[in-house]
Amino acid sequence: MTAPKKLFIKTYGCQMNVYDSERMAESLGDAYVETKTAADADMILLNTCHIREKAAEKVYSELGRLKPLKALNPDLKIGVAGCVAQAEGAEIMRRQPAVDLVVGPQSYHRLPAMEARVREGKTALDTDFPEEDKFEKMKGRGKAARAPSAFLTVQEGCDKFCAFCVVPYTRGAEVSRPATRVLAEACELVERGVREVTLLGQNVNAYHGVGPEGADYTLARLIREIAKIDGLERIRYTTSHPNDMDDALIAAHGEVDKLMPYLHLPVQSGSDRILKRMNRSHTAESYLRLIERIRDARPDIVMSGDFIVGFPEETDADFEATMDLVREVKYGYAYSFKYSTRPGTPAAERALVDAAVADDRLQRLQALITGHQREIQTSMVGRDLSVLVEKSGRDAGQMVGKSEYLHSVHIDNATASVGDVVRVRIVDAKTNSLTARQI
Ligand code: 5AD
Ligand code: SF4
């Protein structure tokens, strides 16, 4: 028997990439064990993200840094996966010949065959959008225990074509996995110790999967079915589009105990003019009304969002409309980005807002959001919450986990173990976490 080779995967970007990296590692099976350092790996995979500025350039610099490792280990193979792989394709191997393998997100099930090919000294490139069910073909043989919280991809791709975004090009059209397979995977995760699943999709609430006997499962129906799994305590989902928040999903927030009171619902801007130019097909008003309905169903829900400032043609008045919307919603978490051009997207053709103006707007928006975040976090002090324990803390007797609202909680006198859901009283709010006592 030959010793397993060592696999190092570096994951950039969103939670879906985290999920994909796990599946890729599993699909390479027993031939590889994972290592945490690139320097002793026989296979390095960069699972890349294209959403941030100069994403491709950053990948090329990283590849430049990794290349000398090949001189130290002649067995080392280097691969690029993810959305930069999809966007750049063969160009990656042209610009950095040390790369042996390039695989786009829709071809991950072909990774084992590609790996065999590069072991023969050839290169392998696959950025197709094949028809097969890659998740089914990638099914890991792994039965090892899992951390209490796991991601589960249920939907991929996006048909929305927001004017700034590369996702519809790199991840392709919206595709939902069959509900039966999602349910089977959720059961399997629970058998392996998982207590919380976060259902993932670029447009997760647009989910429409085939259920038993051909039934059409919406996300709401899928959540209700997953909630029936014994041993599973919590369900979350991300990321959602306002236009796909249907009545059934809103109702589920009020009725399904296992569905956690946290919702990431990006709006991007508070100005109708800009929303239109972004091709978002909703208005600030319709978004606010939607949040009202969600809060009617689940009054304590903590909202989260994404914002882009400095979108082409954004005026001071447009930006103020975004500030007004933020004041009205009061997000518990929010991620704000300065617009940056993605070649090939419709907005790439438009004139940019002055960089200093955009920087200033970003700072103001972030200060406003941070203030709300602190306020909401501080409002938890004195309240009794439930925490899913994820790991032990730095101090003796301390355990760390997440509240139902996704706050990080340090429990000081914990008797609970990893995987338990315990009731705690919040005694203090720090900048990035809450301190609690088990009750
Ligand atoms: N510029 C800035 N931010 C962007 N996002 C997506 N594309 C761009 C871009 N070109 C942000 C959006 C999205 C989040 C994941 O990243 O806010 O919701
Ligand atoms: Fe990108 Fe989200 Fe818009 Fe789809 S809905 S194009 S993923 S920002």
XYZ file of C-alpha atoms and ligand atoms in Angstrom:
465
model
C 0.000 0.000 0.000
C 1.338 3.419 -0.869
C 1.093 6.206 1.687
C -1.639 8.749 0.915
C -0.554 11.947 -0.717
C -1.121 15.276 0.969
C -3.789 17.704 -0.183
C -3.849 21.403 0.660
C -6.958 23.363 -0.284
C -7.072 27.113 0.144
C -10.609 28.414 0.064
C -11.506 31.986 -0.822
C -14.875 33.732 -0.790
C -18.312 32.511 0.083
C -19.677 29.626 2.115
C -20.477 27.745 -1.048
C -16.766 27.543 -1.731
C -16.239 26.120 1.769
C -18.829 23.451 0.970
C -17.283 22.761 -2.451
C -13.792 22.425 -0.956
C -15.066 19.811 1.500
C -16.729 17.887 -1.338
C -13.583 18.072 -3.493
C -11.468 16.718 -0.640
C -13.958 13.884 -0.124
C -14.124 13.085 -3.811
C -10.366 12.550 -3.979
C -11.004 9.853 -1.391
C -8.428 7.761 0.404
C -5.591 8.642 -1.971
C -5.160 11.956 -0.132
C -5.117 13.236 3.413
C -5.542 16.928 4.043
C -2.683 19.068 5.290
C -2.821 22.592 6.636
C 0.359 23.837 4.976
C 1.075 24.323 1.304
C 4.762 23.532 1.847
C 4.253 19.816 2.508
C 1.453 19.221 0.001
C 1.534 16.971 -3.073
C -1.548 18.704 -4.443
C -2.477 22.334 -3.890
C -5.950 23.467 -4.902
C -6.869 27.144 -4.806
C -10.644 27.349 -4.616
C -11.046 30.896 -5.849
C -13.655 33.645 -5.699
C -14.274 36.237 -8.391
C -16.540 38.629 -6.502
C -13.879 40.985 -5.136
C -11.783 43.489 -7.028
C -8.712 42.227 -8.896
C -9.598 38.667 -7.890
C -7.767 37.107 -10.837
C -4.620 39.189 -10.256
C -4.527 38.055 -6.625
C -4.740 34.435 -7.730
C -1.843 34.944 -10.166
C 0.305 36.435 -7.380
C -0.526 33.512 -5.101
C 0.402 31.073 -7.880
C 3.694 32.915 -8.323
C 4.420 32.389 -4.622
C 3.533 28.693 -4.802
C 5.543 27.899 -7.934
C 8.954 27.524 -6.173
C 7.468 24.684 -4.070
C 7.528 22.566 -7.213
C 11.329 22.654 -7.200
C 11.304 21.245 -3.653
C 8.695 18.558 -4.333
C 8.700 17.161 -7.891
C 5.415 15.342 -7.083
C 3.594 18.587 -6.367
C 0.633 19.414 -8.609
C -1.125 22.769 -8.521
C -4.783 23.260 -9.396
C -7.114 26.246 -9.609
C -10.833 25.753 -8.917
C -13.757 28.115 -8.323
C -15.032 31.192 -10.081
C -11.661 32.584 -11.196
C -10.967 29.211 -12.821
C -14.309 29.493 -14.608
C -13.718 33.075 -15.728
C -10.080 32.727 -16.810
C -10.012 29.136 -18.106
C -6.969 28.189 -20.193
C -5.507 31.668 -19.696
C -4.408 30.531 -16.225
C -2.087 27.879 -17.629
C -0.791 30.283 -20.255
C 0.095 32.898 -17.651
C 1.352 30.470 -15.027
C 2.655 27.226 -16.543
C 3.230 25.778 -13.054
C -0.540 25.179 -12.950
C -1.479 21.585 -13.821
C -5.219 21.673 -13.418
C -8.036 24.195 -13.907
C -11.563 23.200 -12.915
C -14.742 25.303 -12.941
C -17.440 24.926 -10.253
C -19.755 22.855 -12.462
C -17.109 20.218 -13.192
C -15.912 19.268 -9.716
C -17.225 15.707 -10.041
C -14.631 15.233 -12.779
C -11.797 16.122 -10.398
C -10.709 12.511 -9.647
C -10.265 11.813 -13.401
C -8.448 15.114 -13.826
C -6.183 14.281 -10.898
C -5.289 10.938 -12.504
C -4.442 12.783 -15.704
C -2.104 15.273 -14.037
C -0.387 12.410 -12.215
C 0.544 11.132 -15.706
C 2.307 14.419 -16.291
C -0.441 15.953 -18.449
C -2.492 19.062 -17.793
C -6.263 19.038 -17.206
C -8.746 21.805 -17.972
C -12.514 21.656 -17.529
C -14.773 24.702 -17.397
C -17.855 23.101 -18.969
C -21.406 23.367 -17.700
C -22.246 19.650 -17.954
C -25.744 18.238 -17.514
C -24.904 15.542 -14.976
C -25.694 15.853 -11.259
C -22.266 16.717 -9.952
C -23.292 16.433 -6.298
C -24.487 12.873 -6.760
C -21.275 11.963 -8.564
C -19.100 13.619 -5.935
C -20.667 11.817 -3.018
C -17.918 11.339 -0.516
C -17.198 8.032 1.070
C -16.408 9.926 4.257
C -18.330 8.919 7.354
C -16.118 10.794 9.783
C -17.684 12.893 12.542
C -18.475 16.457 11.502
C -18.507 19.776 13.332
C -21.961 20.643 14.763
C -22.672 23.229 12.078
C -22.480 22.332 8.381
C -23.229 23.878 5.008
C -25.434 22.080 2.522
C -25.680 23.375 -1.036
C -29.243 23.087 -2.349
C -29.180 25.505 -5.269
C -26.541 27.017 -7.476
C -26.295 29.733 -10.059
C -28.272 32.869 -10.712
C -30.653 34.129 -13.414
C -30.985 37.634 -12.013
C -28.122 39.361 -13.812
C -27.612 42.312 -11.502
C -25.627 44.792 -13.593
C -22.506 44.625 -11.367
C -22.263 40.901 -10.707
C -20.205 38.078 -12.229
C -22.064 35.208 -10.563
C -24.481 34.477 -13.443
C -21.434 34.077 -15.695
C -19.180 32.080 -13.347
C -21.762 29.860 -11.620
C -24.184 29.669 -14.527
C -27.986 29.452 -14.577
C -30.094 28.646 -11.515
C -30.218 24.920 -10.808
C -31.838 23.292 -7.758
C -30.813 19.909 -6.405
C -33.618 17.356 -6.033
C -35.248 17.626 -2.595
C -34.901 13.899 -1.956
C -31.118 14.134 -2.312
C -30.924 17.203 -0.109
C -32.986 15.420 2.550
C -30.787 12.331 2.338
C -27.666 14.459 2.715
C -29.156 16.311 5.683
C -29.924 12.962 7.394
C -26.397 11.782 6.717
C -24.963 14.963 8.231
C -27.062 14.523 11.358
C -25.808 10.930 11.695
C -22.293 12.362 11.607
C -22.973 14.726 14.499
C -24.291 17.816 12.731
C -26.897 19.816 14.685
C -27.278 22.852 12.413
C -27.440 23.044 8.627
C -27.144 26.184 6.575
C -28.786 25.650 3.205
C -26.713 27.359 0.560
C -27.451 28.838 -2.832
C -26.557 31.983 -4.732
C -30.317 32.486 -4.851
C -31.340 29.983 -2.252
C -34.885 31.231 -1.854
C -35.481 30.697 -5.584
C -35.083 26.973 -4.808
C -37.469 24.720 -6.774
C -36.426 21.118 -6.422
C -38.098 17.894 -7.405
C -39.532 16.155 -4.352
C -40.919 12.659 -3.816
C -43.326 11.594 -6.610
C -42.316 14.561 -8.706
C -43.716 17.150 -6.291
C -42.379 20.699 -6.651
C -40.553 21.664 -3.477
C -40.061 25.320 -2.703
C -37.503 26.372 -0.092
C -40.286 26.699 2.497
C -41.408 23.129 1.881
C -37.830 21.870 1.934
C -37.214 23.600 5.265
C -40.368 22.073 6.761
C -39.241 18.596 5.671
C -35.700 19.066 6.943
C -37.116 20.287 10.262
C -38.662 16.815 10.751
C -35.226 15.197 11.026
C -34.691 14.037 14.610
C -31.454 15.280 16.101
C -31.251 18.311 13.850
C -31.736 21.417 15.965
C -31.290 24.390 13.685
C -31.802 25.441 10.081
C -30.503 28.548 8.322
C -30.317 29.536 4.668
C -28.369 32.019 2.594
C -28.258 34.035 0.288
C -31.719 35.252 -0.625
C -33.099 37.704 -3.178
C -35.969 39.981 -2.074
C -38.081 39.024 -5.097
C -38.053 35.337 -4.164
C -39.207 35.804 -0.553
C -42.628 34.161 -0.975
C -45.495 34.015 1.543
C -44.777 30.406 2.472
C -41.170 31.180 3.341
C -42.182 34.197 5.414
C -44.766 32.067 7.217
C -42.120 29.409 7.906
C -40.158 31.992 9.891
C -43.098 32.273 12.270
C -43.993 28.592 12.389
C -40.894 26.410 12.118
C -39.124 26.423 15.494
C -35.895 25.052 14.046
C -35.653 27.890 11.507
C -33.366 30.447 13.169
C -34.377 34.126 13.523
C -31.697 35.504 11.229
C -32.034 36.450 7.571
C -29.467 37.673 5.074
C -31.424 39.665 2.502
C -29.188 41.927 0.397
C -30.734 45.130 -0.958
C -27.548 46.743 -2.417
C -28.939 50.298 -2.473
C -31.761 52.399 -1.022
C -32.233 54.499 -4.160
C -34.867 53.381 -6.661
C -32.978 55.024 -9.493
C -29.824 53.072 -8.674
C -31.736 49.861 -8.003
C -33.172 50.167 -11.483
C -29.736 50.762 -13.007
C -28.519 47.737 -11.030
C -31.311 45.655 -12.597
C -32.480 44.623 -9.141
C -36.192 44.635 -10.095
C -37.365 45.727 -6.650
C -37.680 49.152 -5.040
C -36.573 50.427 -1.651
C -40.236 50.644 -0.656
C -41.047 47.068 -1.718
C -37.992 45.858 0.218
C -39.049 47.732 3.353
C -42.597 46.380 3.071
C -41.170 42.895 2.708
C -39.151 43.296 5.885
C -42.268 44.475 7.678
C -44.041 41.262 6.680
C -41.071 39.159 7.784
C -41.022 40.945 11.127
C -44.758 40.420 11.501
C -44.092 36.690 11.195
C -41.010 36.698 13.420
C -40.706 39.961 15.378
C -37.250 39.268 16.858
C -35.602 38.383 13.537
C -32.124 39.856 13.055
C -31.617 41.177 9.539
C -28.430 41.128 7.547
C -27.676 42.671 4.177
C -25.194 43.629 1.470
C -24.604 47.123 0.084
C -22.677 48.561 -2.815
C -21.690 52.226 -2.605
C -20.346 54.279 -5.467
C -22.263 52.363 -8.121
C -21.899 54.263 -11.440
C -23.981 57.455 -11.475
C -24.737 57.289 -7.709
C -25.379 60.856 -6.519
C -25.275 62.201 -2.968
C -29.064 61.986 -2.892
C -28.959 58.326 -3.979
C -26.457 57.590 -1.238
C -28.573 59.384 1.364
C -31.486 57.160 0.337
C -29.287 54.145 1.191
C -28.470 55.681 4.596
C -32.212 56.239 5.197
C -33.005 52.642 4.343
C -30.303 51.384 6.722
C -31.698 53.594 9.506
C -35.134 52.173 8.908
C -34.122 48.484 8.802
C -31.389 48.536 11.465
C -29.286 45.578 10.440
C -27.728 43.253 12.976
C -25.030 42.519 10.426
C -24.307 44.079 7.059
C -21.569 43.901 4.494
C -20.821 46.971 2.432
C -18.528 47.217 -0.551
C -17.254 49.954 -2.770
C -18.368 49.276 -6.314
C -15.646 47.903 -8.503
C -15.847 47.023 -12.149
C -16.211 43.422 -13.291
C -15.282 43.113 -16.954
C -18.093 41.619 -19.008
C -20.906 42.886 -16.757
C -23.306 45.611 -18.042
C -22.176 48.174 -15.434
C -18.572 47.856 -16.582
C -19.336 50.210 -19.467
C -20.509 53.049 -17.206
C -18.675 56.047 -15.773
C -17.285 55.565 -12.266
C -18.059 57.710 -9.246
C -15.029 59.654 -7.999
C -12.952 57.283 -5.834
C -12.594 59.706 -2.897
C -16.345 60.319 -2.875
C -17.026 56.577 -2.897
C -14.504 56.021 -0.067
C -16.166 58.678 2.028
C -19.618 57.170 1.450
C -18.355 53.720 2.352
C -16.942 55.005 5.641
C -20.140 56.788 6.539
C -22.267 53.765 5.722
C -20.028 51.420 7.665
C -20.044 53.709 10.701
C -23.844 53.760 10.660
C -24.081 49.981 10.307
C -21.486 49.346 13.037
C -23.468 51.560 15.415
C -26.608 49.480 14.805
C -24.674 46.237 15.143
C -23.370 47.296 18.550
C -26.804 48.434 19.643
C -28.379 45.112 18.745
C -25.544 43.163 20.319
C -25.744 45.205 23.528
C -29.521 44.731 23.637
C -28.867 41.009 24.144
C -27.320 41.641 27.588
C -29.627 40.324 30.316
C -31.523 38.112 27.872
C -31.668 34.330 27.912
C -30.613 32.813 24.609
C -29.859 29.355 23.297
C -26.374 28.531 22.084
C -25.138 25.737 19.875
C -21.749 24.863 21.384
C -19.109 24.616 18.642
C -15.746 24.429 20.429
C -13.930 25.035 23.688
C -12.770 28.563 24.425
C -9.386 29.919 25.411
C -10.077 29.981 29.165
C -10.635 26.917 31.338
C -14.291 25.920 31.515
C -15.175 28.214 28.632
C -17.102 27.029 25.574
C -17.859 28.993 22.415
C -20.869 28.780 20.158
C -23.534 30.696 18.278
C -26.801 32.144 19.479
C -29.973 31.748 17.450
C -29.222 35.251 16.098
C -25.756 34.121 14.946
C -23.863 36.088 17.566
C -20.692 34.456 18.817
C -21.190 33.591 22.487
C -18.524 32.716 25.069
C -20.004 30.657 27.898
C -17.803 31.043 30.964
C -19.057 28.313 33.297
C -19.955 25.761 30.646
C -20.791 22.190 31.569
C -22.033 21.584 28.026
C -20.131 19.699 25.327
C -19.574 20.434 21.651
C -22.826 19.845 19.774
C -25.124 20.653 22.722
C -27.717 23.404 22.530
C -27.837 25.113 25.926
C -29.715 27.974 27.525
C -27.537 30.843 28.667
C -27.937 34.291 30.186
C -26.002 37.008 28.381
C -23.930 39.025 30.861
C -21.756 41.208 28.636
C -21.332 42.394 25.034
C -17.813 42.723 23.621
C -17.015 44.123 20.183
C -17.346 40.841 18.321
C -18.927 38.492 20.808
C -21.238 38.090 23.788
C -20.286 36.664 27.172
C -22.755 34.376 28.929
C -23.383 32.084 31.894
C -25.014 28.742 31.436
C -28.396 28.522 33.200
N -18.572 45.578 -6.789
C -18.779 45.657 -5.446
N -19.480 44.749 -4.754
C -19.984 43.698 -5.426
N -20.730 42.645 -5.001
C -20.971 41.862 -6.059
N -20.404 42.379 -7.173
C -19.808 43.533 -6.806
C -19.065 44.536 -7.505
N -18.865 44.475 -8.815
C -21.211 42.491 -3.625
C -22.745 42.529 -3.559
C -23.098 41.086 -3.282
C -21.909 40.643 -2.458
C -21.723 39.173 -2.342
O -20.806 41.235 -3.103
O -23.147 43.340 -2.487
O -24.331 40.930 -2.603
Fe -25.231 38.436 -8.325
Fe -26.932 38.018 -6.290
Fe -27.601 39.685 -8.312
Fe -27.455 37.018 -8.743
S -28.921 38.118 -7.381
S -26.653 38.608 -10.080
S -25.745 36.447 -7.405
S -25.931 39.961 -6.793
